Coordinates of C-alpha atoms and ligand atoms in Angstrom, one line a residue:
X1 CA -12.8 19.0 -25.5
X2 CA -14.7 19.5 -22.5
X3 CA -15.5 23.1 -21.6
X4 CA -14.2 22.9 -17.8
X5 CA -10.9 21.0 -18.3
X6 CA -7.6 20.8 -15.9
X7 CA -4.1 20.3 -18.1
X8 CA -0.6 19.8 -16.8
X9 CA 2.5 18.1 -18.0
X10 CA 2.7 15.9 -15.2
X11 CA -0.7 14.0 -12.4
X12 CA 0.4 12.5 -10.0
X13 CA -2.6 10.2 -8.6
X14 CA -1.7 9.5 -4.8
X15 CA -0.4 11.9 -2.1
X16 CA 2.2 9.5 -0.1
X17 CA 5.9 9.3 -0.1
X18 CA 5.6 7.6 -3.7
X19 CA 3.4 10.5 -5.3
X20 CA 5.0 13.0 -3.5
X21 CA 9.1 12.1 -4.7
X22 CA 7.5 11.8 -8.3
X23 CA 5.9 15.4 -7.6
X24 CA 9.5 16.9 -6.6
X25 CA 11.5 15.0 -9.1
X26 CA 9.0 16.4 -11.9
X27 CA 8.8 20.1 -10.2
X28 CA 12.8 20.3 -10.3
X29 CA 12.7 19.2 -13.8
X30 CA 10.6 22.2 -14.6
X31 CA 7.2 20.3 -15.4
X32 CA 4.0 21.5 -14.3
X33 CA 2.5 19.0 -11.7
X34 CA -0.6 18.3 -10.4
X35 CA -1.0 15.9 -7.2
X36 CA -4.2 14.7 -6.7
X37 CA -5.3 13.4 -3.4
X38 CA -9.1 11.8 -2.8
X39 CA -8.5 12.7 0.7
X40 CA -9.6 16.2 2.5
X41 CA -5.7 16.8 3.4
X42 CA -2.9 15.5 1.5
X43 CA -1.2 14.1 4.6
X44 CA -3.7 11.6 5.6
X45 CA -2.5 8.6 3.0
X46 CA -1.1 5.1 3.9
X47 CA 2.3 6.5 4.2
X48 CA 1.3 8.3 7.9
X49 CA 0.7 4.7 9.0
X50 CA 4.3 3.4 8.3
X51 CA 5.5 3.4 12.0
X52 CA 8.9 1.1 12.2
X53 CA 10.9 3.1 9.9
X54 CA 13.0 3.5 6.5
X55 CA 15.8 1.3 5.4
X56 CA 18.6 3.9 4.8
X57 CA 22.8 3.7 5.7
X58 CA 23.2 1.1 8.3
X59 CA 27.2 0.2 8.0
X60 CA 29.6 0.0 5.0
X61 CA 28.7 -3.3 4.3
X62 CA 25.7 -2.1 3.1
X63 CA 24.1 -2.0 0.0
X64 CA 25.4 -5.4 -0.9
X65 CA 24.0 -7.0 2.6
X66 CA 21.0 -5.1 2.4
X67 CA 20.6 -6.8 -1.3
X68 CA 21.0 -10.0 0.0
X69 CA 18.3 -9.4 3.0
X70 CA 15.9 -8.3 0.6
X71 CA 16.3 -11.2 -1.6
X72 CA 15.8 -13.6 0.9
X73 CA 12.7 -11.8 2.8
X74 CA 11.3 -12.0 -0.8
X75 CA 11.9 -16.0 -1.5
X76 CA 14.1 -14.9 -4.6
X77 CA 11.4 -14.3 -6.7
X78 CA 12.5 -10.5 -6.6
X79 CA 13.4 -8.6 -9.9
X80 CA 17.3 -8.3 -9.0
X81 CA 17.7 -5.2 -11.1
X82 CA 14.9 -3.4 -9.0
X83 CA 16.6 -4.9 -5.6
X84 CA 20.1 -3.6 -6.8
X85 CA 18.6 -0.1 -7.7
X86 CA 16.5 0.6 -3.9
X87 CA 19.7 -0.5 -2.6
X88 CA 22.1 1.5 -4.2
X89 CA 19.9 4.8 -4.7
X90 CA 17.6 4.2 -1.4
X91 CA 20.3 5.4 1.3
X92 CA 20.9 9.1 -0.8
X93 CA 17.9 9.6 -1.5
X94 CA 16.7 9.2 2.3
X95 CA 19.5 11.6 3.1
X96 CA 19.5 13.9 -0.2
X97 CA 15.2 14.5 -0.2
X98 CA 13.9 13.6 3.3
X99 CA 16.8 14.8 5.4
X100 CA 18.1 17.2 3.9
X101 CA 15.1 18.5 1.7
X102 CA 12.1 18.1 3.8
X103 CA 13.7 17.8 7.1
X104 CA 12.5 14.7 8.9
X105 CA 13.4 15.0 12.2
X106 CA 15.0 11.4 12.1
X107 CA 15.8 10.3 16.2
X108 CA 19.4 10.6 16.7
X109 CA 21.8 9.2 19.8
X110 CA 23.6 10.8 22.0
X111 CA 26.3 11.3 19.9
X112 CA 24.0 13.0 17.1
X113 CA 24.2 10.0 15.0
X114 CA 21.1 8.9 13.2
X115 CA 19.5 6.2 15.3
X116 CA 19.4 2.4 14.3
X117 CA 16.4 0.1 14.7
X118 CA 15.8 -3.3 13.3
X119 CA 13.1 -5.4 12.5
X120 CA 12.5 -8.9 11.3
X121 CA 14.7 -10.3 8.4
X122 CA 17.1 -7.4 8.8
X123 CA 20.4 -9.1 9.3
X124 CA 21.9 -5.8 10.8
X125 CA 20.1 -2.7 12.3
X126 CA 20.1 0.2 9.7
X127 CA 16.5 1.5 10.1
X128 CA 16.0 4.9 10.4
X129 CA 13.2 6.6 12.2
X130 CA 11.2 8.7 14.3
X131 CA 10.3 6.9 17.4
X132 CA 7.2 4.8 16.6
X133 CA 5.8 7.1 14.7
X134 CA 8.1 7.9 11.1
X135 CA 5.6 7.4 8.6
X136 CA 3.7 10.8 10.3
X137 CA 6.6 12.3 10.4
X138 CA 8.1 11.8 7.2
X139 CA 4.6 12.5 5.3
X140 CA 4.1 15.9 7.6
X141 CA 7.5 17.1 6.3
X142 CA 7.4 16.1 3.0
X143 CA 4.1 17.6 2.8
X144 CA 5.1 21.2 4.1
X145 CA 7.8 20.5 1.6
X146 CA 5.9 20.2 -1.4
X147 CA 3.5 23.1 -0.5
X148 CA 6.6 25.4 -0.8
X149 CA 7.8 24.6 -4.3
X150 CA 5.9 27.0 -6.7
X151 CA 4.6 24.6 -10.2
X152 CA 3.3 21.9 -8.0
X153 CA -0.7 22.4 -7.2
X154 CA -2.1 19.8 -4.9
X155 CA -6.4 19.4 -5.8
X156 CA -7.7 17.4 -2.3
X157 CA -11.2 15.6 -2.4
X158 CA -10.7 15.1 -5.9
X159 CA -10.4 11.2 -6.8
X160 CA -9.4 9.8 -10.1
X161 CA -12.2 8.1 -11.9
X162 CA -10.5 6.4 -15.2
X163 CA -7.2 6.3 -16.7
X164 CA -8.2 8.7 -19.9
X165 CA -6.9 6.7 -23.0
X166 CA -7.3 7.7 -26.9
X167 CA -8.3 4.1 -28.2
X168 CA -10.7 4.1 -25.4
X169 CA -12.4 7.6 -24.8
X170 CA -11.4 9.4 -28.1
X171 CA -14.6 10.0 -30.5
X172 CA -12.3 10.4 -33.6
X173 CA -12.9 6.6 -34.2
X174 CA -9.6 6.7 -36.0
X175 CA -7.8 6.2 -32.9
X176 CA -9.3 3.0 -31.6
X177 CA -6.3 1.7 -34.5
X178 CA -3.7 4.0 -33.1
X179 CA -1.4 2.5 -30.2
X180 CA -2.7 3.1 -27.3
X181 CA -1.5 5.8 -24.7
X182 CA -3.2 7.2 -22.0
X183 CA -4.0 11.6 -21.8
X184 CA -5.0 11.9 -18.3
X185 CA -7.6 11.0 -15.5
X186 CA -11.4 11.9 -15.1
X187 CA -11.8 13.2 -11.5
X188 CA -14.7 13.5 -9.5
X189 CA -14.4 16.4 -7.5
X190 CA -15.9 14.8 -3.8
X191 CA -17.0 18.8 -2.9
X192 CA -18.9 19.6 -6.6
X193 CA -20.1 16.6 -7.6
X194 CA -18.6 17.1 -11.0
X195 CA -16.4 14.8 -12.9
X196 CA -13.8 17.0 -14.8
X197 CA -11.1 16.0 -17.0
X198 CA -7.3 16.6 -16.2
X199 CA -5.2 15.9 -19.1
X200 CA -0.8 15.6 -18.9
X201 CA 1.7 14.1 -21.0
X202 CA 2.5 11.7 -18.4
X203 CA 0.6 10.3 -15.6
X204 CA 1.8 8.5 -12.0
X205 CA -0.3 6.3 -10.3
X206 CA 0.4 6.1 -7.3
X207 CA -2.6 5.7 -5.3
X208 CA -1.5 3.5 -2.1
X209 CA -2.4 -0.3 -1.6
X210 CA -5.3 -2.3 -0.8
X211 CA -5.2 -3.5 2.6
X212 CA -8.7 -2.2 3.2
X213 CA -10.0 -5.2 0.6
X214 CA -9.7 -7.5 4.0
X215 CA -11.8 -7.5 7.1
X216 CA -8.4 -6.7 9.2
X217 CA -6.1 -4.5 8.2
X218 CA -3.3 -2.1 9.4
X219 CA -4.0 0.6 6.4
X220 CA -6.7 3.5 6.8
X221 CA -9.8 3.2 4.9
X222 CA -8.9 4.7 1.6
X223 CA -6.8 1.8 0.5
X224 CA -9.5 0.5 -1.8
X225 CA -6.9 -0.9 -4.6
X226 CA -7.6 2.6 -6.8
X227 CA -4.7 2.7 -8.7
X228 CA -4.4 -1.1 -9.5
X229 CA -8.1 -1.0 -10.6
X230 CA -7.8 1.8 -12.5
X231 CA -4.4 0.9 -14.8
X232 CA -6.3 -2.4 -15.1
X233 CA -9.5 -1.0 -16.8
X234 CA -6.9 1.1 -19.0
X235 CA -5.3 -2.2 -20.2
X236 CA -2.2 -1.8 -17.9
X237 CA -0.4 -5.1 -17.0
X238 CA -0.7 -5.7 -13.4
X239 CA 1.5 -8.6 -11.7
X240 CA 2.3 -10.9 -8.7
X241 CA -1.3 -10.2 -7.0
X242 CA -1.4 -12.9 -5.3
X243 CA 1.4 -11.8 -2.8
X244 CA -0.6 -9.8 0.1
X245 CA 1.3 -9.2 2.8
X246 CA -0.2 -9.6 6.3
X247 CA 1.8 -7.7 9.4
X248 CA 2.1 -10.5 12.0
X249 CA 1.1 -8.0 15.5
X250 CA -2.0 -5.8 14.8
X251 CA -3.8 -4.8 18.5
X252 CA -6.6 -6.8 19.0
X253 CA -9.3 -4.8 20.2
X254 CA -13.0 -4.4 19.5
X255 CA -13.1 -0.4 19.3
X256 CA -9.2 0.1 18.1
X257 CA -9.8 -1.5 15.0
X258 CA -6.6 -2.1 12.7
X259 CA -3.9 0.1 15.1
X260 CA 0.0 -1.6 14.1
X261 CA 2.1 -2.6 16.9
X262 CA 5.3 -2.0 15.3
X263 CA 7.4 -5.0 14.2
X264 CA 10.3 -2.8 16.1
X265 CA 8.9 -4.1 19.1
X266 CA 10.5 -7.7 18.6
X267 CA 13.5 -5.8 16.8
X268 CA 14.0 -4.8 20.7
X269 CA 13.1 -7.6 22.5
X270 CA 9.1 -8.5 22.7
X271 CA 8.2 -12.1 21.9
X272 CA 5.3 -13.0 20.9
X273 CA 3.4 -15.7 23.0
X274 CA 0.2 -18.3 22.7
X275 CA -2.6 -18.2 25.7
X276 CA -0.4 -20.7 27.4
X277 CA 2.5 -18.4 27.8
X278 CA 4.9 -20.4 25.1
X279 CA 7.2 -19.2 23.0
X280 CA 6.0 -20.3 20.2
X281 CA 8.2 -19.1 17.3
X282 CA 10.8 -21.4 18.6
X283 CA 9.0 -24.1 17.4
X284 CA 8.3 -22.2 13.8
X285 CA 11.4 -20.5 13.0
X286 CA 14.2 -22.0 15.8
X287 CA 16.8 -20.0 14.2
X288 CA 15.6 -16.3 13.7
X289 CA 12.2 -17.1 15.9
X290 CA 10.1 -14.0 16.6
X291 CA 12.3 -12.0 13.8
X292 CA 11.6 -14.5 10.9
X293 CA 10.0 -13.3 7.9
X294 CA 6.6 -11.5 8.4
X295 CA 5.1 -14.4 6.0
X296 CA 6.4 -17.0 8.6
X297 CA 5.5 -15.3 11.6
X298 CA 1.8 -14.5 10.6
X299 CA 1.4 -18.1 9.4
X300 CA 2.7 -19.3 13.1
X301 CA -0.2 -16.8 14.7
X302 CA -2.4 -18.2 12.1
X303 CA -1.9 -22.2 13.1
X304 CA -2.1 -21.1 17.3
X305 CA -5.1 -19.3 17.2
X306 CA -6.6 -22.0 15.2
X307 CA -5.3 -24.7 17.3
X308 CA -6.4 -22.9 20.6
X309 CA -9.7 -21.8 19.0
X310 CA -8.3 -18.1 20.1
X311 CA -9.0 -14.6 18.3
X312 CA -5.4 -13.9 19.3
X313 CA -1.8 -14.1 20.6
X314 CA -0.1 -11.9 23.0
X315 CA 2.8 -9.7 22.7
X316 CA 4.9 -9.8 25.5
X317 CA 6.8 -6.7 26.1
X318 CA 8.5 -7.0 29.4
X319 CA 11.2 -8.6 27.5
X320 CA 11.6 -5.1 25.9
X321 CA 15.7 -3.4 26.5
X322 CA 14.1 -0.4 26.2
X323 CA 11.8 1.9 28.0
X324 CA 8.4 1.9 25.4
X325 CA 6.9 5.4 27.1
X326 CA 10.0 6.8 25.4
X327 CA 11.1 4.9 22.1
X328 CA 7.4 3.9 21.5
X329 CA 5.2 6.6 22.9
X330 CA 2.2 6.4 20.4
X331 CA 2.0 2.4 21.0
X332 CA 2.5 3.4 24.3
X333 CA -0.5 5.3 24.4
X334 CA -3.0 3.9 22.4
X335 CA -2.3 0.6 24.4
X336 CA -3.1 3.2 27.4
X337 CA -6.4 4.0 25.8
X338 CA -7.0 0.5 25.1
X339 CA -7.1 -0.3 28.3
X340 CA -3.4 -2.1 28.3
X341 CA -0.3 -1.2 30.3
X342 CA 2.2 -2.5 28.2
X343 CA 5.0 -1.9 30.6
X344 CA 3.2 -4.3 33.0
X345 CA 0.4 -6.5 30.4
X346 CA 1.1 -8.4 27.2
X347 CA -0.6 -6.9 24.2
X348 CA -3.4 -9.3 22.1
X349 CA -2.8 -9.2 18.7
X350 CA -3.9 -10.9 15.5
X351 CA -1.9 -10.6 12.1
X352 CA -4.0 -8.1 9.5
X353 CA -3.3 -7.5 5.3
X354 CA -0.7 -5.0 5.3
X355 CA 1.1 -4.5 2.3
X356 CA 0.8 -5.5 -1.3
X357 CA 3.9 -7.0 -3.1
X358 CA 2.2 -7.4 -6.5
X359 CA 1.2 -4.1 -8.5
X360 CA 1.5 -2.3 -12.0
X361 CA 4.0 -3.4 -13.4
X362 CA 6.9 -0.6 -14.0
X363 CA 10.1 -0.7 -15.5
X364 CA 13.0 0.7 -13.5
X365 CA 11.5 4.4 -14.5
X366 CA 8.0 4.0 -13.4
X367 CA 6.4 3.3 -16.8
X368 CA 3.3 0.5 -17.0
X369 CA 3.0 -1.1 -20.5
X370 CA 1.0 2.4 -21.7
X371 CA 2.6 5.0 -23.0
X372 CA 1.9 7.8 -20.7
X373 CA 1.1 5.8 -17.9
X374 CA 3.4 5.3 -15.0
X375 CA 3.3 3.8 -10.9
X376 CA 4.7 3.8 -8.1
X377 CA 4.6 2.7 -4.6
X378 CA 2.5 0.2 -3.3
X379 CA 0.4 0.5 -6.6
X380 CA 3.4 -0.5 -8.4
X381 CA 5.4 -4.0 -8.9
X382 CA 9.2 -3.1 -9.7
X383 CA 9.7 -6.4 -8.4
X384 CA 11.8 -5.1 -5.4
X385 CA 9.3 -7.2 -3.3
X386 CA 9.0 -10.6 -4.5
X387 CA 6.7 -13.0 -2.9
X388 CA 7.1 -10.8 0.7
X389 CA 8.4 -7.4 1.5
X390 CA 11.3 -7.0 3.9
X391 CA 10.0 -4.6 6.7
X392 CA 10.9 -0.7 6.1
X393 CA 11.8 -1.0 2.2
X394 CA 8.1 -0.1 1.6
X395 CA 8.9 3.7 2.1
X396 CA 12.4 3.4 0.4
X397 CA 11.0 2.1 -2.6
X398 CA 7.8 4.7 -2.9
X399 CA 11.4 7.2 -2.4
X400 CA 13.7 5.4 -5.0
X401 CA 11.3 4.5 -7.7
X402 CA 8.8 8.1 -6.9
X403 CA 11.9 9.9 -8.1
X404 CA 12.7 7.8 -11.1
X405 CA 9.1 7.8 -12.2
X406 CA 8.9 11.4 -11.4
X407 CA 12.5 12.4 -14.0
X408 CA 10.7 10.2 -16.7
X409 CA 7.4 11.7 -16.6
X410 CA 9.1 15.3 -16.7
X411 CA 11.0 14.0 -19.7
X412 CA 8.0 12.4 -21.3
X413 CA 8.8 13.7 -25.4
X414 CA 5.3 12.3 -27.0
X415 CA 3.2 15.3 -25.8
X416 CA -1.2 14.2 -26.7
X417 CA -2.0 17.2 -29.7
X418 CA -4.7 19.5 -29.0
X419 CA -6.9 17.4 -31.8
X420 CA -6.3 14.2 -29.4
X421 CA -7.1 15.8 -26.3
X422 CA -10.4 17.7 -27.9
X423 CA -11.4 14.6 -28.6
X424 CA -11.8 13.5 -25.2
X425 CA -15.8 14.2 -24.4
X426 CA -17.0 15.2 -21.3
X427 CA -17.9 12.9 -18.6
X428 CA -21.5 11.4 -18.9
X429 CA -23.7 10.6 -15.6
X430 CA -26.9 8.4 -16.0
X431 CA -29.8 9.9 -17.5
X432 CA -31.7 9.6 -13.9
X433 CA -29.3 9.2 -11.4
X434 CA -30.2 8.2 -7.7
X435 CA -28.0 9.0 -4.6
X436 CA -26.6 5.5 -3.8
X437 CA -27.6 4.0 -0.6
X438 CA -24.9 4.0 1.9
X439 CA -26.0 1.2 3.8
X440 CA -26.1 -0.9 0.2
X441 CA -22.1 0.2 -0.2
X442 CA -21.5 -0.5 3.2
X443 CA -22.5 -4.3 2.9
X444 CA -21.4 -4.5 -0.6
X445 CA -17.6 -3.3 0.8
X446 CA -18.4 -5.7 3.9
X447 CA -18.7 -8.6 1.9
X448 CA -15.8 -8.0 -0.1
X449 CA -13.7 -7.7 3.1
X450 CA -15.4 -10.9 4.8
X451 CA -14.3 -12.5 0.9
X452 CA -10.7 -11.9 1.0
X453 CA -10.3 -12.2 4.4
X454 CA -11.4 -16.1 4.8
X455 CA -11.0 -17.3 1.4
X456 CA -7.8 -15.3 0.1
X457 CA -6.2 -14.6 2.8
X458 CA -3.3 -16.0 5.1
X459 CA -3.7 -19.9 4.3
X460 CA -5.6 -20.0 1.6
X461 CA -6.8 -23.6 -0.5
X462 CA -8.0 -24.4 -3.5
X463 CA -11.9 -24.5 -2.4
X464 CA -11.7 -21.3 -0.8
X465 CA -10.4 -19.5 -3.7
X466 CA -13.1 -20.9 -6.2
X467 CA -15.6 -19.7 -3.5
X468 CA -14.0 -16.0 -3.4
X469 CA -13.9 -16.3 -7.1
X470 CA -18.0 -17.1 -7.5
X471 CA -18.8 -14.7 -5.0
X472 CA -17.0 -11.9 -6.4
X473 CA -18.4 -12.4 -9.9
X474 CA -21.5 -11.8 -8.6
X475 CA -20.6 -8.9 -6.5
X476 CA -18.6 -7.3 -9.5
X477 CA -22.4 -7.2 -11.5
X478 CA -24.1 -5.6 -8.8
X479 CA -21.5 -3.1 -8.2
X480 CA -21.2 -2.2 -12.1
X481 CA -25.0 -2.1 -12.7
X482 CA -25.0 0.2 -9.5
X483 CA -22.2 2.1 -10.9
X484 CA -23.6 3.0 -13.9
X485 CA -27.3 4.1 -12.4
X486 CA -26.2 5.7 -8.8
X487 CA -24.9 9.5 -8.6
X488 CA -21.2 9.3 -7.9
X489 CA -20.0 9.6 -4.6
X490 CA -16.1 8.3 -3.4
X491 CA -17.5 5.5 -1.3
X492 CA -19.3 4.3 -5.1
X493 CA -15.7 4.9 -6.7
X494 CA -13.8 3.0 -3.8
X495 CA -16.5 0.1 -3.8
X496 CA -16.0 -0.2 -8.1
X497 CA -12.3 -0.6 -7.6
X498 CA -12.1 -2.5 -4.7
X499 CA -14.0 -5.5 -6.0
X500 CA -12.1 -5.2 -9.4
X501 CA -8.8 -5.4 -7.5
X502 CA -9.9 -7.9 -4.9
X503 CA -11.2 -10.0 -8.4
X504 CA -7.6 -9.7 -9.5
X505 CA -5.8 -10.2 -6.6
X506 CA -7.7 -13.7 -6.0
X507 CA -7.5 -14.8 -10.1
X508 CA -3.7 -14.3 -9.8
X509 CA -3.7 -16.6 -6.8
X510 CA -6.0 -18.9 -8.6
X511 CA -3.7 -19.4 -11.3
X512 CA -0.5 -19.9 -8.9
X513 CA -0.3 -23.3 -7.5
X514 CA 2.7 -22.8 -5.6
X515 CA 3.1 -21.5 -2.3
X516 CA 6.1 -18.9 -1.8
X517 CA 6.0 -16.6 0.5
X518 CA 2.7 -14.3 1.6
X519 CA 1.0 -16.6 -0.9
X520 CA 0.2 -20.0 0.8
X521 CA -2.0 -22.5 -0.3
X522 CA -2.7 -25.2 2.2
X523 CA -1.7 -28.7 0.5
X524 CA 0.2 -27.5 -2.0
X525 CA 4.1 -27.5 -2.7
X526 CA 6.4 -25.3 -1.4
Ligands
SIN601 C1 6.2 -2.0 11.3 O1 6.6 -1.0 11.9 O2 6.1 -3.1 11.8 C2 5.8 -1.9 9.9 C3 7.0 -1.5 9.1 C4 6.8 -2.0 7.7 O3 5.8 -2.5 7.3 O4 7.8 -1.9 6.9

């Protein structure tokens, strides 16, 4: 066993609502947890970014409408169980852990009711949230949360490497027969440069998405696919990867690059519009128009800018019933900056990847098909999602299935024995390691992006997907023959999994000849 070693009963890999609910679920259960975030402050994550809201009580005909919405957003290719369960549990759990718990400070009327919002696909309004900004808010007070509750340590700058598994890493050959079950994660420590191993009887995944795989995204740059890349190297089964979601209504801008104008916009009123001032949506989607299903509404952006030979649409906001300085101040503001009034101008926007509906795939308790290894959140696939995610269940189901993964892993029985985890050797760098050149990552990244973004990304064809294929072959070489000379670095570690997961994302859509929902091949069947 290595000398300088971390153990714990319970990792959690990720630092957002997902990874954050598993910590608390575990910590009440008594385990020892460890959250580990590759960021320098656990509340910078993808969760900060959410802005529209969280799905939580919105009427007594809820959960059984909210079911139904869900189902249909996601072109019934949902796992039904997983719909049923965010349903059921998501509306307690908002109230029981984030209101109650951590204290979001959710925006209530003037009747101290909770506030109701809506956005596309929502058949009634029962969003909760904090003006335009509730992902902040809810990751700032979950955050303070989890800092006070005593057997959970947070390590920051510290990225998983490797899913630690016995048939993989152990040198007691013997256990290359055994069944396979993973012991932990190697993590390189962003401030030491070292690469130490933390071993738990169960560890969560849940490391954020993948939007950063595309040229134009809403998520910060950390979503590099981590998680996803990393169950797959362990053997994990990952599924539905072909279902990327892109948010219709990102600010186009050359400086503001990837800044969400909330869906919640057209829940109150803005339409979007082409350069000739139409309505197009009508056209698209006559019956639910500029609140139709994000897949439908990027698509429409998609077909106008490429008829008009435009960069973008426009958002038109005077339509707005309410006043944005107030109920969307930080839209309101970086608009300002931008250069836009957007209580007088329209705002240019271009649809961006957003969300990924495929993932790990969990059970209804968070475990991936190895023992010891469980996800959740955007790394995960529950299923809840189907081929497109209904807007603000993101953040419910990083809650719902966070908590479930976070009772199992507490109650994980089939603890690793010290022989199995002194087994484990420490990490080994290259004989004569070079810094990595940052300009070489850079384009390496760049290419990837340029990749997924015109050849797997809103319309997609056949061509285009062989073409992403070739030239992310070749890209996946050069980045493991880099890998395995350069000195580590996080930018190294993000570039390794983000062309493993962008490879995956685009075989998955290779080998799906039907469109349904975010994925859409041009020419083929609906
Ligand atoms: C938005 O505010 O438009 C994003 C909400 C979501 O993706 O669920």
């Amino acid at each position: 066993m290595s000398s300088r070693h971390e153990s714990f009963d319970v990792i959690v890999v990720g630092a957002g609502i997902a990874g954050l609910s598993a910590a608390v679920r575990a910590a009440e259960a008594g385990a020892s947890v460890c959250v580990l975030t590759k960021e320098a402050s656990p509340e910078e994550c993808n969760t900060r970014y959410a802005q529209g809201g969280i799905v939580a009580r919105g009427g007594p005909e809820d959960p059984e409408l909210l079911e139904q919405d869900i189902l249909a957003a996601g072109c019934w290719l949902n796992n039904r169980e997983a719909v049923g369960i965010v349903s059921r549990e998501g509306p307690g759990a908002v109230e029981d852990l984030l209101l109650r718990k951590a204290q979001v400070p959710f925006l209530r009327n003037a009747e101290g009711e909770v506030d109701l919002t809506r956005e596309a696909a929502h058949s009634i309004r029962r969003i909760w949230h904090v003006k335009d900004y509730t992902g902040r808010s809810i990751q700032e007070s979950l955050t303070a949360y989890v800092r006070g509750i005593p057997n959970i340590h947070i390590f920051t700058s510290c990225m998983a490497v490797d899913v630690i598994t016995n048939t993989h890493h152990s040198r007691d050959d013997s256990q290359r027969y055994a069944p396979k079950r993973a012991l932990g994660v190697y993590v390189y420590g962003e401030n030491t440069g070292e690469v130490v191993p933390f071993f738990a009887s169960a560890t969560i995944l849940a490391a954020g998405g993948i939007g950063n795989l595309y040229l134009r995204t809403s998520n910060p740059p950390g979503a590099t696919g981590d998680g996803v890349a990393m169950a797959e190297r362990a053997g994990a089964e990952v599924i539905n990867a072909e279902y990327v979601q892109f948010h219709p209504t990102i600010l186009f801008h050359r400086d503001l690059k990837g800044f969400l104008i909330s869906e919640s916009l057209r829940g109150e009123g803005a339409r979007l519009m082409n350069r000739k001032g139409e309505y197009f949506m009508d056209r698209y989607h006559p019956a639910l128009k500029d609140l139709a299903p994000r897949d439908e509404v990027s698509r429409a952006i998609y077909y106008e800018m490429e008829q008009s030979e435009s960069t973008y649409v426009l958002l038109d906001t005077s339509l707005l019933k309410v006043d944005p300085r107030d109920r969307f101040p930080s839209i309101h503001e970086t608009c300002l900056r931008a250069g836009i009034d957007m209580t007088r101008d329209p705002i240019p926007v271009v649809p961006a990847a957003h969300y990924f509906c495929g993932g790990v795939k969990t059970d209804m308790e968070g475990r991936t098909t190895i023992p010891g290894l469980y996800a959740a959140g955007e790394t995960a696939c529950t299923g809840v999602h189907g081929a497109n995610r209904l807007a603000s269940v993101s953040l419910l189901e990083g809650l719902v299935f966070g908590l479930r993964a976070g009772t199992a892993a507490a109650g994980q029985a089939d603890r690793p024995g010290l022989p199995l985890v002194q087994s484990i050797p420490d990490w080994v760098f290259p004989a004569e390691e070079e810094a990595a050149d940052p300009i070489l990552i850079y384009h390496d990244l760049l290419n990837i992006q340029m990749t997924m973004w015109d050849y797997a990304g809103i319309v997609r064809t056949r061509k285009r997907l062989a073409r992403a294929k070739a030239d992310l072959n070749y890209l996946a070489h050069r980045v493991d023959s880099f890998y395995r000379q350069a000195r580590l670095s996080r930018p190294l570690l993000e570039l390794r999994n983000a062309v493993d997961t962008a490879s995956r994302i685009v075989r998955d859509a290779e080998a799906n000849p039907k469109s349904l929902g975010c994925h859409y091949l041009r020419g083929s069947p609906v």
